[in-house]
Amino acid sequence: MSECGGRGGGSSSDDAEDEGGGGGGPAGSGSLSPAPAASSEGRLRRGLRGASLMARRRPELLCGAVALGCALLLALKFTCSRAKDVIIPAKPPVSFFSSRSPVLDLFQGQLDYAEHIRQDSEVVLLFFYAPWCGQSIAARAEIEQVASQLSDQVLFVAVNCWWNQGKCRKQKHFFYFPVIYLYHRSFGPIEYKGPMSAVYIEKFVRRVMKPLLYIPSQSELLDFLSNYEPGVLGYFEFSGSPQPPGYLTFFTSALHSLKKDYLGTVRFGVITNKHLAKLVSLVHSGSVYLHRHFNTSLVFPREVINYTAENIYKWALENRELLLRWLRPHGGKSLLLNNELKKGPALFVFIPFNPLAESHPLIDEITEVALEYNNCHGDQVVERLLQHLRRVDAPVFKSLAPEPPAQLPDPPLITESPCCNTVVLPQWHSISRTHNVCELCVNQTAGGLRPSSVGMPQCSFFEMAAALDSFYLKEQTFYHVASDSIECRNFLSFYSPFSYYTACCRTINRGVTGFIDSEQDVFETPTIAFSSLEKKCEIDTPSSVPHIEENRYLFPELDVDNTSFIGLSCRTNKTLNIYLLDSNLFWLYAERLGAPSTARVKGFAAIVDVKEESHYVLDPKQALMKFTLESFIQNFSVLYSPLKRHLIGSDSSQFPSQRLITEVTTDTFWEVVLQKQDVLLLYYAQWCGFCPALNHIFIQLARLLPADTFTVARIDVSQNDLPWEFMVDRLPTVLFFPCNRKDLSVKYPEDLPITLPNLLRFILHHSDPASAPQNLVNPPTKECLQREAVLQQGHISHLEREIQKLRAEISALQQAQGQVEARLSSARRDEQQLRRQQHTLERQHSLLQLHSEQLQALYEQKTRELEEVARKLQELADASENLLTENTWLKILVATMEQKLEGRDGAEDRAPLDEVRLDYHKPSGAPRLPASTPPPSNVSSTLASERSTENRTD
């Protein structure tokens, strides 16, 4: 304001006063307190004077400023009033459960009251929820259903942990809702993290109510031990006291197990009968036994580990043996499946599971499969448990302690259960024209010839490889016309003159499980017909590969028992981990693996091998049972597995049929690409940025080419799986499948631009019949067939020579392997010797180091003592020097005193005579020395003698 007034021209007396007042400020700066008040009053005075001056000179500016200030005040007031209206206090919470519900609803978050009533109940379930949470709302009905069943035994309390004024919100800090806590008297909380389903929650609550299972009889003991979950048994004698020592600790360890593992994979049981306890090697009351099926069962080492609840549970958890494992993904992002699939091939079995059911027959069958699959050493305890699972009357149940192996009887001359394998003959094989499936069995003998009684109950990889070599080299014995009968041959092994193998071959058509009498499988003449010579632009549907689970229908006379399945996990490099999933909860996972979405019974099995990037599906038409699972596992484990990789594709019904470019899926690939006329196939993906740029080129190409003789198609490989031989390694890729020559498909050159003229030249060049081989133009003659037979015989001879070379190389490799193993064993011995020497040197080094530390401590102690002695000697030397000096002075003083005394006595005797003589001989003015002063020479000589004496003393 003052600046605006100064710009008006000239200054008034008010301005002069202001300047004077301003100039008087420094003069009055000597006082400390009045200065700030004076300066603020001066500024206010100047502002008012400036405002009055501007009002007199420019009244319109003052009016504008006043109007602007009023507008700002009104806007500020309006904004504050709106803000007050927006902030509405939260509504008080309402009851989450109905008033008739058996659940006590503390909807105001009264956590202190919940803790108070919890003290008076034995088992309490606390349900912490948020009213807005959808999962809490969904779980409300499940909790009410459980409460209606167990409200007379369990107290159900629901607490609203979202109300901001409740104590639960202030004291608990949950990251998710709902949260379920269970308390068993003073033990807890035990958090439940399983599925929010009533049956699962009720099962868990019952486990908390009764964490220990009472085992009163031998039958229930067998039920407990044959279960797929690991079991812990405790033996306690209740005859002496109502609560024997250690029982409460064992009871608490069972609760700890539920607290750490909500799945409850470790079961706890109690035995009170000493005769029943002896069967599981328990003698003393308070002993704890951990049952394991294949490894040695353990007894809790009380001498090594303290007998506490935590230690018992940790010991059981660390040493347990998982036969089957339940997988329960929580539905969010998780590495659960990824971590399990990294361990190796996995068998996922989806079954409808009811946790509250008293018996589970299907799980018992799966347990039996797992026990047989992993029983590598024929353990007697496992056999007894298998007999119990099969409900077979077994002999009296003996102790489960390890027994010495009994002497086995001599095996029969002919192995009763041979190791057989389904062999699928490739298309180039000569037998494949008439027989495409053979059953090859190892350990067979012809006519019972065997020089010794040594049996081979199991087959190995090398035995099956040897049988396959012998089979392929003796294929001419099977060169016959196809018929409905099964042709079997016995042939000698090349590796042993006493070993025979049996092969039974049969022509099998796709889509059948039994024998068929189709006219397509019977030839009118005993000549070989080539399917590739057909003039039609069609080929047959690919023949199915019969699985081992179909062998009983294909070859009834080759039906064998399951001895080849027992211990299979130790005889294959593709050992399976078996997992169970509840199809009632996780059927979506099964559908993604290939299960039908419209299945009546939700039972499904699939094998996933991440390393091989493939998975296999059990035929949904087959019932999920022990036999089919064993066959499925056996089919996967054989050397030449006939299982086909399951292909996942898009639904072909979503693509209209009337299109210029045909959309190919996994299901329609064979029909569209490999059965019809010339096909140009484009491989693309939705994420490929270059692929959409080719759409207009292929549309123009489809308009130019005739639709009745040529097909332009494309396939989205990101959504549709294909067999490995039809996959590509880059996108976009164009493949051309010519008619009648589908096996001569051609890839469009990568260095050639994809344009319409280039595509037309590429198609015309490779679809020209003149470029086809001659044998496809004219039918073959007898001479051609004979030449082909001679050529194949030459190929066979060449293969025999190659096999001989390979065998020689194998023998050389085996010798080299033996040498390497010998060197490795020598190196291991040297390494062990070096480790022992290293341990000896380390012990000596530790002893020397300890001795050095002791010497160093002794040295430091002696040094301190010597320093202390030196200090005392120095003090003695200083004191001695002082004493010697004082002694010298005392001697001088004594000598002086003696001289004085002697001089005084002589003076008294000679005084008269001397006076007379002196008076007579000397003049009167001569000076005289005092009689008491000794001669200086005597004193100096005395001091010199004392110093020499002191030096000698030092």
Short mmCIF file of C-alpha atoms in Angstrom, two decimals, residues 16 74 90 144 207 238 253 296 381 460 486 556 743 837 886 905 915 935:
data_model
loop_
_atom_site.label_atom_id
_atom_site.label_comp_id
_atom_site.label_asym_id
_atom_site.label_seq_id
_atom_site.Cartn_x
_atom_site.Cartn_y
_atom_site.Cartn_z
CA ALA A 16 7.40 11.98 6.91
CA LEU A 74 -18.41 -17.18 1.72
CA ALA A 90 -20.05 -45.06 10.93
CA GLU A 144 -23.92 -72.57 11.39
CA ARG A 207 -9.99 -83.93 15.78
CA PHE A 238 -4.20 -96.75 33.34
CA SER A 253 1.77 -83.31 21.40
CA THR A 296 12.16 -99.19 9.98
CA VAL A 381 4.57 -106.25 7.59
CA SER A 460 14.99 -105.20 -15.41
CA ILE A 486 -3.28 -114.34 -31.86
CA PRO A 556 -7.26 -113.05 -22.28
CA ASP A 743 4.45 -87.32 -44.93
CA GLN A 837 44.40 -87.82 8.38
CA GLU A 886 71.19 -41.07 56.08
CA ASP A 905 88.00 -33.07 77.39
CA GLU A 915 96.62 -20.16 77.87
CA PRO A 935 89.94 -29.75 60.34
#
